[in-house]
Coordinates of C-alpha atoms in Angstrom, one line a residue:
X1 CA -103.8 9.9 -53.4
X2 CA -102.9 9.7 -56.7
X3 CA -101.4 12.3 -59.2
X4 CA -101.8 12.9 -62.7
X5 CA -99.3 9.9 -63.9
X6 CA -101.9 7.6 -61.6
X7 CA -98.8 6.7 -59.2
X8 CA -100.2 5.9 -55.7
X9 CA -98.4 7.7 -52.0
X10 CA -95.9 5.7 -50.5
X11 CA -97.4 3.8 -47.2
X12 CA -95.2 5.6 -44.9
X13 CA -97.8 8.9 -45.6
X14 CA -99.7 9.4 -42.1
X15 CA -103.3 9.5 -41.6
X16 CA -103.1 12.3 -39.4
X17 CA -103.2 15.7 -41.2
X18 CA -102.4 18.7 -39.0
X19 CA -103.7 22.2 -39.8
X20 CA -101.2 24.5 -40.9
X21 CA -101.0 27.4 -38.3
X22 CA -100.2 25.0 -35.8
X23 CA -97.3 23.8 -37.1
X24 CA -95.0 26.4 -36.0
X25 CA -96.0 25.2 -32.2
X26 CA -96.2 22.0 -32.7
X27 CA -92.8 21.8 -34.6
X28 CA -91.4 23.3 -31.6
X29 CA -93.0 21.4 -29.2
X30 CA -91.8 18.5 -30.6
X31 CA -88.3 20.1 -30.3
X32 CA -88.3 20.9 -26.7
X33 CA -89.6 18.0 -26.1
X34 CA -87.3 15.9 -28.0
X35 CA -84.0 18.0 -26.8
X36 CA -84.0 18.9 -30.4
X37 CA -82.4 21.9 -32.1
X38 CA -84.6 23.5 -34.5
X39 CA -81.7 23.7 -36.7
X40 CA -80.8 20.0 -36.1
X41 CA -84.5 19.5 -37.5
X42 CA -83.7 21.5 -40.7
X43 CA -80.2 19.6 -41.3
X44 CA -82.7 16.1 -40.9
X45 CA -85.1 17.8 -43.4
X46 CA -82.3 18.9 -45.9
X47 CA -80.6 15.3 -45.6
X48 CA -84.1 13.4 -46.5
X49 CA -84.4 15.8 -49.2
X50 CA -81.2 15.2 -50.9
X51 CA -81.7 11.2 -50.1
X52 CA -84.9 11.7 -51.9
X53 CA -83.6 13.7 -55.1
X54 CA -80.6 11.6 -55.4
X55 CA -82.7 8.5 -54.8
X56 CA -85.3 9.4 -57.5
X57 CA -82.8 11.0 -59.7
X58 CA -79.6 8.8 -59.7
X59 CA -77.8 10.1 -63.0
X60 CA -78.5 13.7 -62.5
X61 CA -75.0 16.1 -62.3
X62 CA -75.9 19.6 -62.5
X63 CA -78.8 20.6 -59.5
X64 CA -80.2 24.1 -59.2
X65 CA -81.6 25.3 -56.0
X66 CA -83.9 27.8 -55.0
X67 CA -84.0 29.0 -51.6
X68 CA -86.1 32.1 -50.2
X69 CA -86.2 34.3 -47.5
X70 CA -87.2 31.6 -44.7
X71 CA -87.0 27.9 -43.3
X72 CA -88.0 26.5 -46.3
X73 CA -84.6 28.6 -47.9
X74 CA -82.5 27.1 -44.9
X75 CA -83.7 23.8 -46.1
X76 CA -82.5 24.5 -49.6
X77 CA -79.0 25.7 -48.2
X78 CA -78.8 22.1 -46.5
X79 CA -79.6 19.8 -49.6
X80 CA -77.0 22.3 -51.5
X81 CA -74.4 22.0 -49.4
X82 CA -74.8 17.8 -48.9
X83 CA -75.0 17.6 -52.6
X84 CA -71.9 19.6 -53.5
X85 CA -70.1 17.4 -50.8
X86 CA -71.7 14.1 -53.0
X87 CA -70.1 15.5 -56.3
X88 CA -73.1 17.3 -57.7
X89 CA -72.8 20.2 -59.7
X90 CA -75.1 22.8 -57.6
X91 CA -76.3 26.1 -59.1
X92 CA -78.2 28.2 -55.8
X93 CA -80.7 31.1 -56.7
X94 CA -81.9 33.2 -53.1
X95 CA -84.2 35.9 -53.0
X96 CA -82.9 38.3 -50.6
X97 CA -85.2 40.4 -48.2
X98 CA -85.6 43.5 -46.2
X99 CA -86.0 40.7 -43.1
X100 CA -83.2 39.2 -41.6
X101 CA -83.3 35.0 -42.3
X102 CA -84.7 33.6 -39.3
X103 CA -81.8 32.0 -37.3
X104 CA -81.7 28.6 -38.3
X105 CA -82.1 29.6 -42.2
X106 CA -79.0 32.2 -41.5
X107 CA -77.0 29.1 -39.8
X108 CA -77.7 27.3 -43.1
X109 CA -76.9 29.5 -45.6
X110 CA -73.9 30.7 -43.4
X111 CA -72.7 26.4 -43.6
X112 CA -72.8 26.8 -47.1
X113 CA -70.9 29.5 -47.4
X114 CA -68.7 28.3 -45.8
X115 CA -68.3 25.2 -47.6
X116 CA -67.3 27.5 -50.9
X117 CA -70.8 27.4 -51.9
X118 CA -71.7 30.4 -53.7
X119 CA -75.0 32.3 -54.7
X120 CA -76.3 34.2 -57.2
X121 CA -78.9 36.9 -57.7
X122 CA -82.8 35.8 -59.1
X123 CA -81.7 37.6 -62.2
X124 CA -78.8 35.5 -63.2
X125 CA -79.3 33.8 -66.1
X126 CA -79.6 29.9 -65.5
X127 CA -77.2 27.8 -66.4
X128 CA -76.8 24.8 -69.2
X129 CA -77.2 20.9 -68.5
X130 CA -79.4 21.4 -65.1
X131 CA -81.2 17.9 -64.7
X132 CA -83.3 18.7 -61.2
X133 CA -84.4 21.3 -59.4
X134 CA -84.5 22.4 -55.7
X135 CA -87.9 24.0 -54.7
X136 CA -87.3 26.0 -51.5
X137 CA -88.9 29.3 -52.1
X138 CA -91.7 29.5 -49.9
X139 CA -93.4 27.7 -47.5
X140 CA -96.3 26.7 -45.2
X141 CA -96.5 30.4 -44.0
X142 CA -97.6 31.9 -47.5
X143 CA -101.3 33.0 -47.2
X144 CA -101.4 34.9 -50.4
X145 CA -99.9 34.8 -53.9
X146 CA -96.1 35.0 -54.4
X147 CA -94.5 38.3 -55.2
X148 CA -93.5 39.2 -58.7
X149 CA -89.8 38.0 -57.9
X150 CA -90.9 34.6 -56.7
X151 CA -93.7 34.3 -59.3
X152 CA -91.2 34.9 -62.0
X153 CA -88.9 32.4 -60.8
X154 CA -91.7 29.9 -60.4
X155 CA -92.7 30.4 -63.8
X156 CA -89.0 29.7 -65.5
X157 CA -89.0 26.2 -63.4
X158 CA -92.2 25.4 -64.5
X159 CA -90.9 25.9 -68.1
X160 CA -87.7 24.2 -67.6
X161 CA -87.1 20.5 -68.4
X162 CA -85.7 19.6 -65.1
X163 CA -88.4 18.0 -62.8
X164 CA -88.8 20.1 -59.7
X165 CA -88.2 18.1 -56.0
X166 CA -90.6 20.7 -53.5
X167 CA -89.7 21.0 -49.9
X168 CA -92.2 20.9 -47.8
X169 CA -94.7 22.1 -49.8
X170 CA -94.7 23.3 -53.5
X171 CA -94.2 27.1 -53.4
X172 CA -97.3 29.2 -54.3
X173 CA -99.5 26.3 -53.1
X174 CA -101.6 27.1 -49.6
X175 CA -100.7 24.7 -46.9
X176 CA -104.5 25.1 -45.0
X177 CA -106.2 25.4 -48.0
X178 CA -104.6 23.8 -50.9
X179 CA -105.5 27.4 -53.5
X180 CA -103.6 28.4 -55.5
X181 CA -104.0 32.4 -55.9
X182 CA -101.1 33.0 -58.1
X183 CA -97.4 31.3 -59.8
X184 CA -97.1 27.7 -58.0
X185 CA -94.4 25.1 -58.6
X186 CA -95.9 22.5 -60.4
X187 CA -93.3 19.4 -58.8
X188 CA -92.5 16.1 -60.0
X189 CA -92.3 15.3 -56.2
X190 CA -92.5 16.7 -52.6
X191 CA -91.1 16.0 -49.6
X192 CA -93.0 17.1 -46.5
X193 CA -91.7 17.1 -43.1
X194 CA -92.8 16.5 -39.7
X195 CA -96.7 16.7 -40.5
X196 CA -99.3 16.4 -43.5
X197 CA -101.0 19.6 -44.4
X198 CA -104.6 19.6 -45.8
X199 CA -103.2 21.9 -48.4
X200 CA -100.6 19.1 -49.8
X201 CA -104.6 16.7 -50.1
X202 CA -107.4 18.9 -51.1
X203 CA -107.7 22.1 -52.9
X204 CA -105.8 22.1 -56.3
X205 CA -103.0 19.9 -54.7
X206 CA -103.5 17.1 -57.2
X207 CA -102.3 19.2 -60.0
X208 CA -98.9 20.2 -58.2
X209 CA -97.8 18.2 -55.5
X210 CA -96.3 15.3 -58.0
X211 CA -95.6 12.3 -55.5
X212 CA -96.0 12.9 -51.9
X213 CA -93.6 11.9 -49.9
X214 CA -93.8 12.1 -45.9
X215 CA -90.6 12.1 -43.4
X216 CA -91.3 13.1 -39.6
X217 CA -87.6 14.0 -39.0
X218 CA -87.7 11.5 -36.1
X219 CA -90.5 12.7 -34.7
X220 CA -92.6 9.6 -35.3
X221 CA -92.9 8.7 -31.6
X222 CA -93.9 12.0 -29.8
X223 CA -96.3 12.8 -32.9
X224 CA -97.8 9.1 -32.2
X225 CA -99.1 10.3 -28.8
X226 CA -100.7 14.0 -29.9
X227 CA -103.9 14.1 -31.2
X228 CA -104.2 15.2 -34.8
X229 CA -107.5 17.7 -35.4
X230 CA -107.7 15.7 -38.9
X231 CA -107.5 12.8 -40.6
X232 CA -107.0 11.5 -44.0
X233 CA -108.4 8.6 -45.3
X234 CA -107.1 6.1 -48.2
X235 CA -107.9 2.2 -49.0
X236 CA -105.9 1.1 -46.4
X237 CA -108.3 1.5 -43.9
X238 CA -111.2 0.3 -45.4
X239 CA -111.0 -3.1 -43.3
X240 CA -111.5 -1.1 -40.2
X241 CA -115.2 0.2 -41.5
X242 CA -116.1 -2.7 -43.4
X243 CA -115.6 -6.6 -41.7
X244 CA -116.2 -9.7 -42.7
X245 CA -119.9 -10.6 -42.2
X246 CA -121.3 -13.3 -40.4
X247 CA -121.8 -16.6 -42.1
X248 CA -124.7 -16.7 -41.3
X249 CA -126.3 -13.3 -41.9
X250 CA -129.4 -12.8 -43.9
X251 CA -130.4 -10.1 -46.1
X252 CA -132.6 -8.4 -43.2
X253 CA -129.3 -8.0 -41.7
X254 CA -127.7 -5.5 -43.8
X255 CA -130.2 -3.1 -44.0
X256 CA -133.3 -1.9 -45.8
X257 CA -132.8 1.3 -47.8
X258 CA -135.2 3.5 -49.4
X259 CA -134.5 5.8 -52.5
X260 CA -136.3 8.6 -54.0
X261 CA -136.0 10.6 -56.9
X262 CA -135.7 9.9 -60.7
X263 CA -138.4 12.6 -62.1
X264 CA -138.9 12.6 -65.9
X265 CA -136.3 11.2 -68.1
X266 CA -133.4 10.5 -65.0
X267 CA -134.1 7.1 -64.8
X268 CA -130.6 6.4 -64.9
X269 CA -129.6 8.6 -62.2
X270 CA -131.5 6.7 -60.1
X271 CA -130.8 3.4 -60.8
X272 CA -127.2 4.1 -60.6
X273 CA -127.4 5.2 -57.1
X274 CA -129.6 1.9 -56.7
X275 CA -127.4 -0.6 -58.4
X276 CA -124.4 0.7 -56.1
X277 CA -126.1 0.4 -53.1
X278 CA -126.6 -3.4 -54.1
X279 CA -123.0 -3.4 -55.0
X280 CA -121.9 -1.7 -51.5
X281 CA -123.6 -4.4 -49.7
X282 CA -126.9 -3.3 -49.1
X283 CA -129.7 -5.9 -48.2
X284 CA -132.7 -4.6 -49.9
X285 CA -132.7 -1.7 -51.9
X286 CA -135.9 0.1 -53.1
X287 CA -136.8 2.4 -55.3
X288 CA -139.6 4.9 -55.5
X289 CA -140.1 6.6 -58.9
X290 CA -142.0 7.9 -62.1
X291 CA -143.9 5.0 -62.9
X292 CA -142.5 5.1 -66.9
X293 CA -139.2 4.3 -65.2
X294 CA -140.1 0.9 -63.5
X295 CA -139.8 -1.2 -66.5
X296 CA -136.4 -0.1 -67.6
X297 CA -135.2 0.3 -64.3
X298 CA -136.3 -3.6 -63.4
X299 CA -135.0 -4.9 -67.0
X300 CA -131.5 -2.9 -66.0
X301 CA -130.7 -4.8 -62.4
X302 CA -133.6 -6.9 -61.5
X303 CA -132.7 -7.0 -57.9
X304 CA -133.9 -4.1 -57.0
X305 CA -137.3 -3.0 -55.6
X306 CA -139.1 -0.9 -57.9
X307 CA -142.3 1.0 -57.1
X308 CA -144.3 4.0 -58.6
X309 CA -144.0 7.4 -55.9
X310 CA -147.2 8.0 -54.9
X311 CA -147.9 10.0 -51.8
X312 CA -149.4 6.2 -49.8
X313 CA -146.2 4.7 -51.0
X314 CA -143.9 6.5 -49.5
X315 CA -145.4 6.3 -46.4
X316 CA -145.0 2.7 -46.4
X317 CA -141.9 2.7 -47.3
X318 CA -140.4 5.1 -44.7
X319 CA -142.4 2.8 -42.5
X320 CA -140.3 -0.1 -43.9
X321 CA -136.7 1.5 -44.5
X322 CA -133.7 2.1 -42.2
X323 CA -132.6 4.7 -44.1
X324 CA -133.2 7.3 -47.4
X325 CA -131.4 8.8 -50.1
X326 CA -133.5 11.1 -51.7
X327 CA -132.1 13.7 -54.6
X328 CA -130.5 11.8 -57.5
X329 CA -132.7 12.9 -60.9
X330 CA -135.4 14.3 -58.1
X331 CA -135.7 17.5 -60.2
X332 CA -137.2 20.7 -58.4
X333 CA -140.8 20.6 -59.1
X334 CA -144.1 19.9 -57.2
X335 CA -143.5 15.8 -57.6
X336 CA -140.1 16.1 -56.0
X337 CA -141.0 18.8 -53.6
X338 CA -143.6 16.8 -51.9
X339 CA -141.7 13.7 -51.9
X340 CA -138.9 15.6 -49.6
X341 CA -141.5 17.6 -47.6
X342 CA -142.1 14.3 -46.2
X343 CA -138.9 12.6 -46.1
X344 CA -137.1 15.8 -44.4
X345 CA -139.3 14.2 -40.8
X346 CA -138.0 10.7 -41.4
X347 CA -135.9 9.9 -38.0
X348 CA -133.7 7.6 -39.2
X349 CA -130.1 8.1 -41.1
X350 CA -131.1 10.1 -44.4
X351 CA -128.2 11.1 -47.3
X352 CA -129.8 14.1 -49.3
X353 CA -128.1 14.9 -52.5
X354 CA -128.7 16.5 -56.0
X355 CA -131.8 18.1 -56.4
X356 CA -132.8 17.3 -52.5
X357 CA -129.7 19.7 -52.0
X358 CA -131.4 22.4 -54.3
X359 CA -134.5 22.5 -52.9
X360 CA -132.9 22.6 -49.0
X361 CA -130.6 25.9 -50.2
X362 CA -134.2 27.4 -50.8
X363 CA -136.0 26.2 -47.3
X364 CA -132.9 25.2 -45.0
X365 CA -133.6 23.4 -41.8
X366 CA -130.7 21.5 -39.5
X367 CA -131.6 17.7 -38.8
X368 CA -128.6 15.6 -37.5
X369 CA -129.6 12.5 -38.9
X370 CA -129.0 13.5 -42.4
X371 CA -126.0 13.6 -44.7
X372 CA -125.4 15.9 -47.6
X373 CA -123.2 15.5 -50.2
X374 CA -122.6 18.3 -52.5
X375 CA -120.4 19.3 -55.1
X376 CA -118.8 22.7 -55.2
X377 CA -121.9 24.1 -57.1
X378 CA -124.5 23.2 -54.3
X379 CA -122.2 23.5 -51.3
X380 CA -122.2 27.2 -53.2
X381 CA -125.8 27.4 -53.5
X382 CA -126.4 26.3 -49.9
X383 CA -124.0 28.7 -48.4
X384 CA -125.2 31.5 -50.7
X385 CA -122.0 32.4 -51.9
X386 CA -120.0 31.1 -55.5
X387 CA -118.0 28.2 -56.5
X388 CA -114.9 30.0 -56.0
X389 CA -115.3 30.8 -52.3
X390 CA -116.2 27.2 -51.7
X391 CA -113.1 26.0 -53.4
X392 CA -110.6 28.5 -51.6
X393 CA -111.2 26.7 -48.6
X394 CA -112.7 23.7 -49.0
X395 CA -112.4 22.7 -45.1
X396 CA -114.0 25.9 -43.7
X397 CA -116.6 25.5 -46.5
X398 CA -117.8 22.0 -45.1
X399 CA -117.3 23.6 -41.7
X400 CA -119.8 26.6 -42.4
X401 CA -122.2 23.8 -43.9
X402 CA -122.1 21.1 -41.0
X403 CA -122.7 24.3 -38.7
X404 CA -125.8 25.7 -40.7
X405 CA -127.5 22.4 -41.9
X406 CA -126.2 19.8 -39.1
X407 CA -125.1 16.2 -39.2
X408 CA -122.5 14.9 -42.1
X409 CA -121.2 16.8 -45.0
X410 CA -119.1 15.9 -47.8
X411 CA -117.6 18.0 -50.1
X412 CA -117.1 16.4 -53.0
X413 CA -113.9 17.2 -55.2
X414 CA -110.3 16.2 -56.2
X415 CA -109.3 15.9 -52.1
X416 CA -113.5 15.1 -50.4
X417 CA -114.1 16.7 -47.4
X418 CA -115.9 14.8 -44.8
X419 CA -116.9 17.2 -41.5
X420 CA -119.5 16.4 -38.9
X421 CA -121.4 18.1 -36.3
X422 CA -119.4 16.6 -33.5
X423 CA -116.2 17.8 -34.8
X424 CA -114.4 15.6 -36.7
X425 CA -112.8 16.5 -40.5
X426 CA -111.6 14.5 -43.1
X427 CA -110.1 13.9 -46.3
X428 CA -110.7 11.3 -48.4
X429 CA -107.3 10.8 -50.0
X430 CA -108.5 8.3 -53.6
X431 CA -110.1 9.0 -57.0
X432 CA -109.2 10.3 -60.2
X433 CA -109.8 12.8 -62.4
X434 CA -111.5 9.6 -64.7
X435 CA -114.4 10.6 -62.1
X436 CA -115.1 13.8 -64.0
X437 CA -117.9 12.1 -65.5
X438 CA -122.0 12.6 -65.3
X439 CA -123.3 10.2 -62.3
X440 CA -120.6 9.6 -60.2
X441 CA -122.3 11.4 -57.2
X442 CA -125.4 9.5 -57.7
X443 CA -123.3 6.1 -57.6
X444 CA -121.5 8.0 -54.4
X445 CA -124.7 8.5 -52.6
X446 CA -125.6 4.6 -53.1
X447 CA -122.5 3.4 -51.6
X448 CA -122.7 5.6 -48.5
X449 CA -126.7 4.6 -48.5
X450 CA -125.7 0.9 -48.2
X451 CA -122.9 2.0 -45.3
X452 CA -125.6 3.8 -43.6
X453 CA -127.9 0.6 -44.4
X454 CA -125.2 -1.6 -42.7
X455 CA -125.2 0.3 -39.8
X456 CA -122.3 2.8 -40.1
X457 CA -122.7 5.9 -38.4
X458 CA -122.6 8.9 -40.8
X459 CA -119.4 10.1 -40.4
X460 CA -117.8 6.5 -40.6
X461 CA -120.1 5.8 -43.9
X462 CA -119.4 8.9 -45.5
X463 CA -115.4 8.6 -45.3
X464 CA -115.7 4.7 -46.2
X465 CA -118.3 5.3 -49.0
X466 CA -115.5 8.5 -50.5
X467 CA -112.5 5.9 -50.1
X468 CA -114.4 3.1 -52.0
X469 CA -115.4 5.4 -54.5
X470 CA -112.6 6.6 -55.2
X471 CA -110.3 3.3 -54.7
X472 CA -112.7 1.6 -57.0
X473 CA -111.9 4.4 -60.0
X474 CA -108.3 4.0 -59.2
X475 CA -108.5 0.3 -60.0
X476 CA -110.1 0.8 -63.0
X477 CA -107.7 3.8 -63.7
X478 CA -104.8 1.8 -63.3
X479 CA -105.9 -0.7 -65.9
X480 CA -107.0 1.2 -69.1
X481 CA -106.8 5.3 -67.3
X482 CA -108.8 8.3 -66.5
X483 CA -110.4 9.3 -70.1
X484 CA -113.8 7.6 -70.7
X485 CA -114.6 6.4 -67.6
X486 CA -118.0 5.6 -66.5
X487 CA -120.1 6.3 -63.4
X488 CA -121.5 2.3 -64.2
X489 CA -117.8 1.3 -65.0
X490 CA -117.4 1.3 -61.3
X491 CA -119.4 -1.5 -60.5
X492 CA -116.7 -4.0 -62.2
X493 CA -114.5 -2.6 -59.2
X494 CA -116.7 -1.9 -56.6
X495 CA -117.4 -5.3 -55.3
X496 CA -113.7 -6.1 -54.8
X497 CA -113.3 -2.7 -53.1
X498 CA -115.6 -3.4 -50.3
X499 CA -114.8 -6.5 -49.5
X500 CA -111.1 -6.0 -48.3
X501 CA -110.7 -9.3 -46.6
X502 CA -110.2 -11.1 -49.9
X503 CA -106.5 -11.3 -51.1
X504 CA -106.8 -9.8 -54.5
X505 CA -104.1 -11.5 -56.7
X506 CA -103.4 -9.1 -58.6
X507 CA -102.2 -6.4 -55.6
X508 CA -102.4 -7.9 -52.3

């Protein structure tokens, strides 16, 4: 992932993402099966925190700390008490509660007493010449927004110079979901322990997570052999989908795609989604089209197929293709709505997006050869619901679609969901907010139509297609930024992307 200031996770973040309700278990799990303390775990996840914060921050004096009412607190009372003991000025905020602390949080907070720490009241007026903060007020557990307390602390952080160092999690943020329903800490950094949460990758993360940092606590080896329900995705793996190809390898071998759509005056749309599927590898790519598009569309990128949709056409050219995108520029009227009447029976891999998407939320059907990609807006419009359902749980929306259309979906957004109907979820962890730009999901479905074409099963080219997407914006991001990028700018990127056995010399 990367945040607003375009800096890219560390490579000790995991690929396995754990849902948040089962951290609780697993955390203990781990424990027993460790002969682990819980507390001991806290005191390692207090001591990487401070390492972190004093790390990151090396001339900072003057720390103020915020602990709440549970573990995340007793992780705050840790990093407090190590950091008075390293010279630091420390400045400790609680929220008290009618709850007792849990007993590990008590055992914390009882250390720092102890250690002549003292703390003061949420209404205490903050001190001068604080140069970091300590977020510890809430954590995983929060499934709604903070209380007025906690919210108004939130909010003077946020307004503070200091940069904020989260534990855990940013408080306010949802650890399953990644919403935001009320105050959140907007953090320079966070450190999250043990696991990665789908809330810390997806969802509105992006704008306050800051840098991610991962530590297991020690943990690394018994996590290693449990199965993780998710899975997040990045560059780094792109080698694993996408191999070196045979020498000698033909263009029959890598696939014949088909791909429909471009009504009047979305010519571009489609020849986007054509030129990347060129630019992803694809062997042949046609296209099948208003017939006033053919002659821009061939003077454009004259490697591609071009062909007037006619209703004998496309039956040739199902006959002919391995596989079909159909939706970019389609539009919803009669010419598009024949042209996907008789795609929807094609048999082999089919990616349906844009208007294809439209027209299925009006006559749904389940195939499990196909492959949708909506945004938020369709994935709403296909679920019969509004944009901000969708986004307040952006895995259980992809869920609820892959259960009532079949096959592949990916929800596209800052954090892409990838679910299929066999079960498996995840996020594609690259991409921009330079990607907020008109055609990038047409470019999107022509890269994943060129996996497909190459013989990727769907799940496999949809999380490959989403991480060279998005890795390919990053490259460009990181050379001139995010404002005024373009869908087509990609292509200057793309061909380096998916070809990850070259050395590139300027990051390898």
């Amino acid at each position: 992932m990367t945040d607003h200031k375009m800096n890219t996770n560390r490579a000790s973040i995991p690929h396995t993402v754990w849902p948040a309700q089962a951290l609780p278990h697993l955390e203990q799990e781990a424990a027993d099966a460790l002969g682990i303390t819980l507390y001991e775990l806290m005191q390692r996840a207090g001591l990487a925190a401070f390492t972190l914060a004093r790390e990151t921050y090396p001339a900072s004096r003057h720390w103020l700390i915020l602990c709440g009412a549970g573990n995340n607190g007793g992780d705050g009372y840790v990093v407090a008490r190590l950091a008075q003991a390293a010279g630091i000025q420390v400045s400790l905020i609680a929220l008290e509660s009618e709850k007792p602390l849990p007993e590990e949080a008590e055992s914390a907070r009882d250390a720092w007493l102890n250690a002549a720490g003292t703390i003061h009241a949420p209404d205490v007026a903050w001190p001068e010449g604080i140069d970091v903060i300590i977020d510890g007020l809430l954590g995983t557990g929060l499934r709604s927004a903070p209380r007025e307390a906690i919210a108004a602390l939130i909010d003077h952080a946020n307004n503070h110079p200091a940069p904020v160092v989260a534990l855990d999690i940013p408080s306010g943020l949802l650890a399953q979901t990644g919403a935001t329903p009320g105050a959140v800490i907007n953090a320079a950094l966070t450190i999250t322990f043990i696991a990665l949460k789908p809330g810390l990758l997806t969802g509105k993360a992006r704008d306050v997570v800051g840098r991610l940092h991962h530590n297991a606590l020690g943990l690394e080896g018994w996590l290693a052999s449990q199965e993780a329900p998710y899975n997040r995705f990045d560059g780094a793996q792109l080698a694993d989908w996408l191999k070196p190809r045979c020498p000698t390898s033909n263009k029959g071998d890598h696939g014949k795609l088909l791909i429909v759509g471009g009504d009047h005056g979305t010519a571009g749309a489609i020849r986007m989604t054509g030129e990347a599927a060129l630019r992803a590898g694809a062997g042949l790519v046609r296209i099948l089209t208003r017939s006033d598009n053919i002659v821009p569309i061939l003077a454009a990128r004259p490697e591609l197929m071009v062909q007037e949709l006619t209703p004998e056409a496309l039956d040739d050219n199902l006959e002919w293709a391995d596989v079909v995108v159909i939706g970019p520029g389609l539009g919803q009227q009669k010419w598009g709505k024949q042209a996907l009447h008789k795609v929807e029976n094609f048999r082999k891999p089919m990616l349906w997006d844009a208007d294809a998407l439209n027209l299925l939320a009006i006559n749904p059907d389940k195939r499990h050869n196909r492959l949708l990609t909506p945004h938020p807006g369709e994935a709403a419009r296909l679920l019969n619901t509004n944009v901000a359902e969708i986004e307040s749980d952006r895995l259980l929306s992809a869920q609820r679609l892959v259960k009532q259309y079949g096959g592949t979906v990916v929800l596209k957004g800052a954090g892409t969901v990838i679910a299929s109907h066999e079960g498996s979820l995840g996020i594609a962890d690259a991409g921009n907010a330079g990607m907020a730009s008109g055609g990038m999901g047409d470019v999107l479905s022509g890269i994943i139509g060129a996996l497909l074409a190459q013989q990727l099963p769907l799940y496999e080219a949809a999380s490959a297609g989403c991480v060279a997407h998005g890795v390919a914006a990053d490259k460009l991001a990181a050379r001139h930024g995010t404002r005024g990028m373009l869908a087509t700018d990609l292509f200057s990127t793309l061909m380096r992307v998916v070809n990850p056995d070259v050395i590139d010399p300027e990051h390898d």
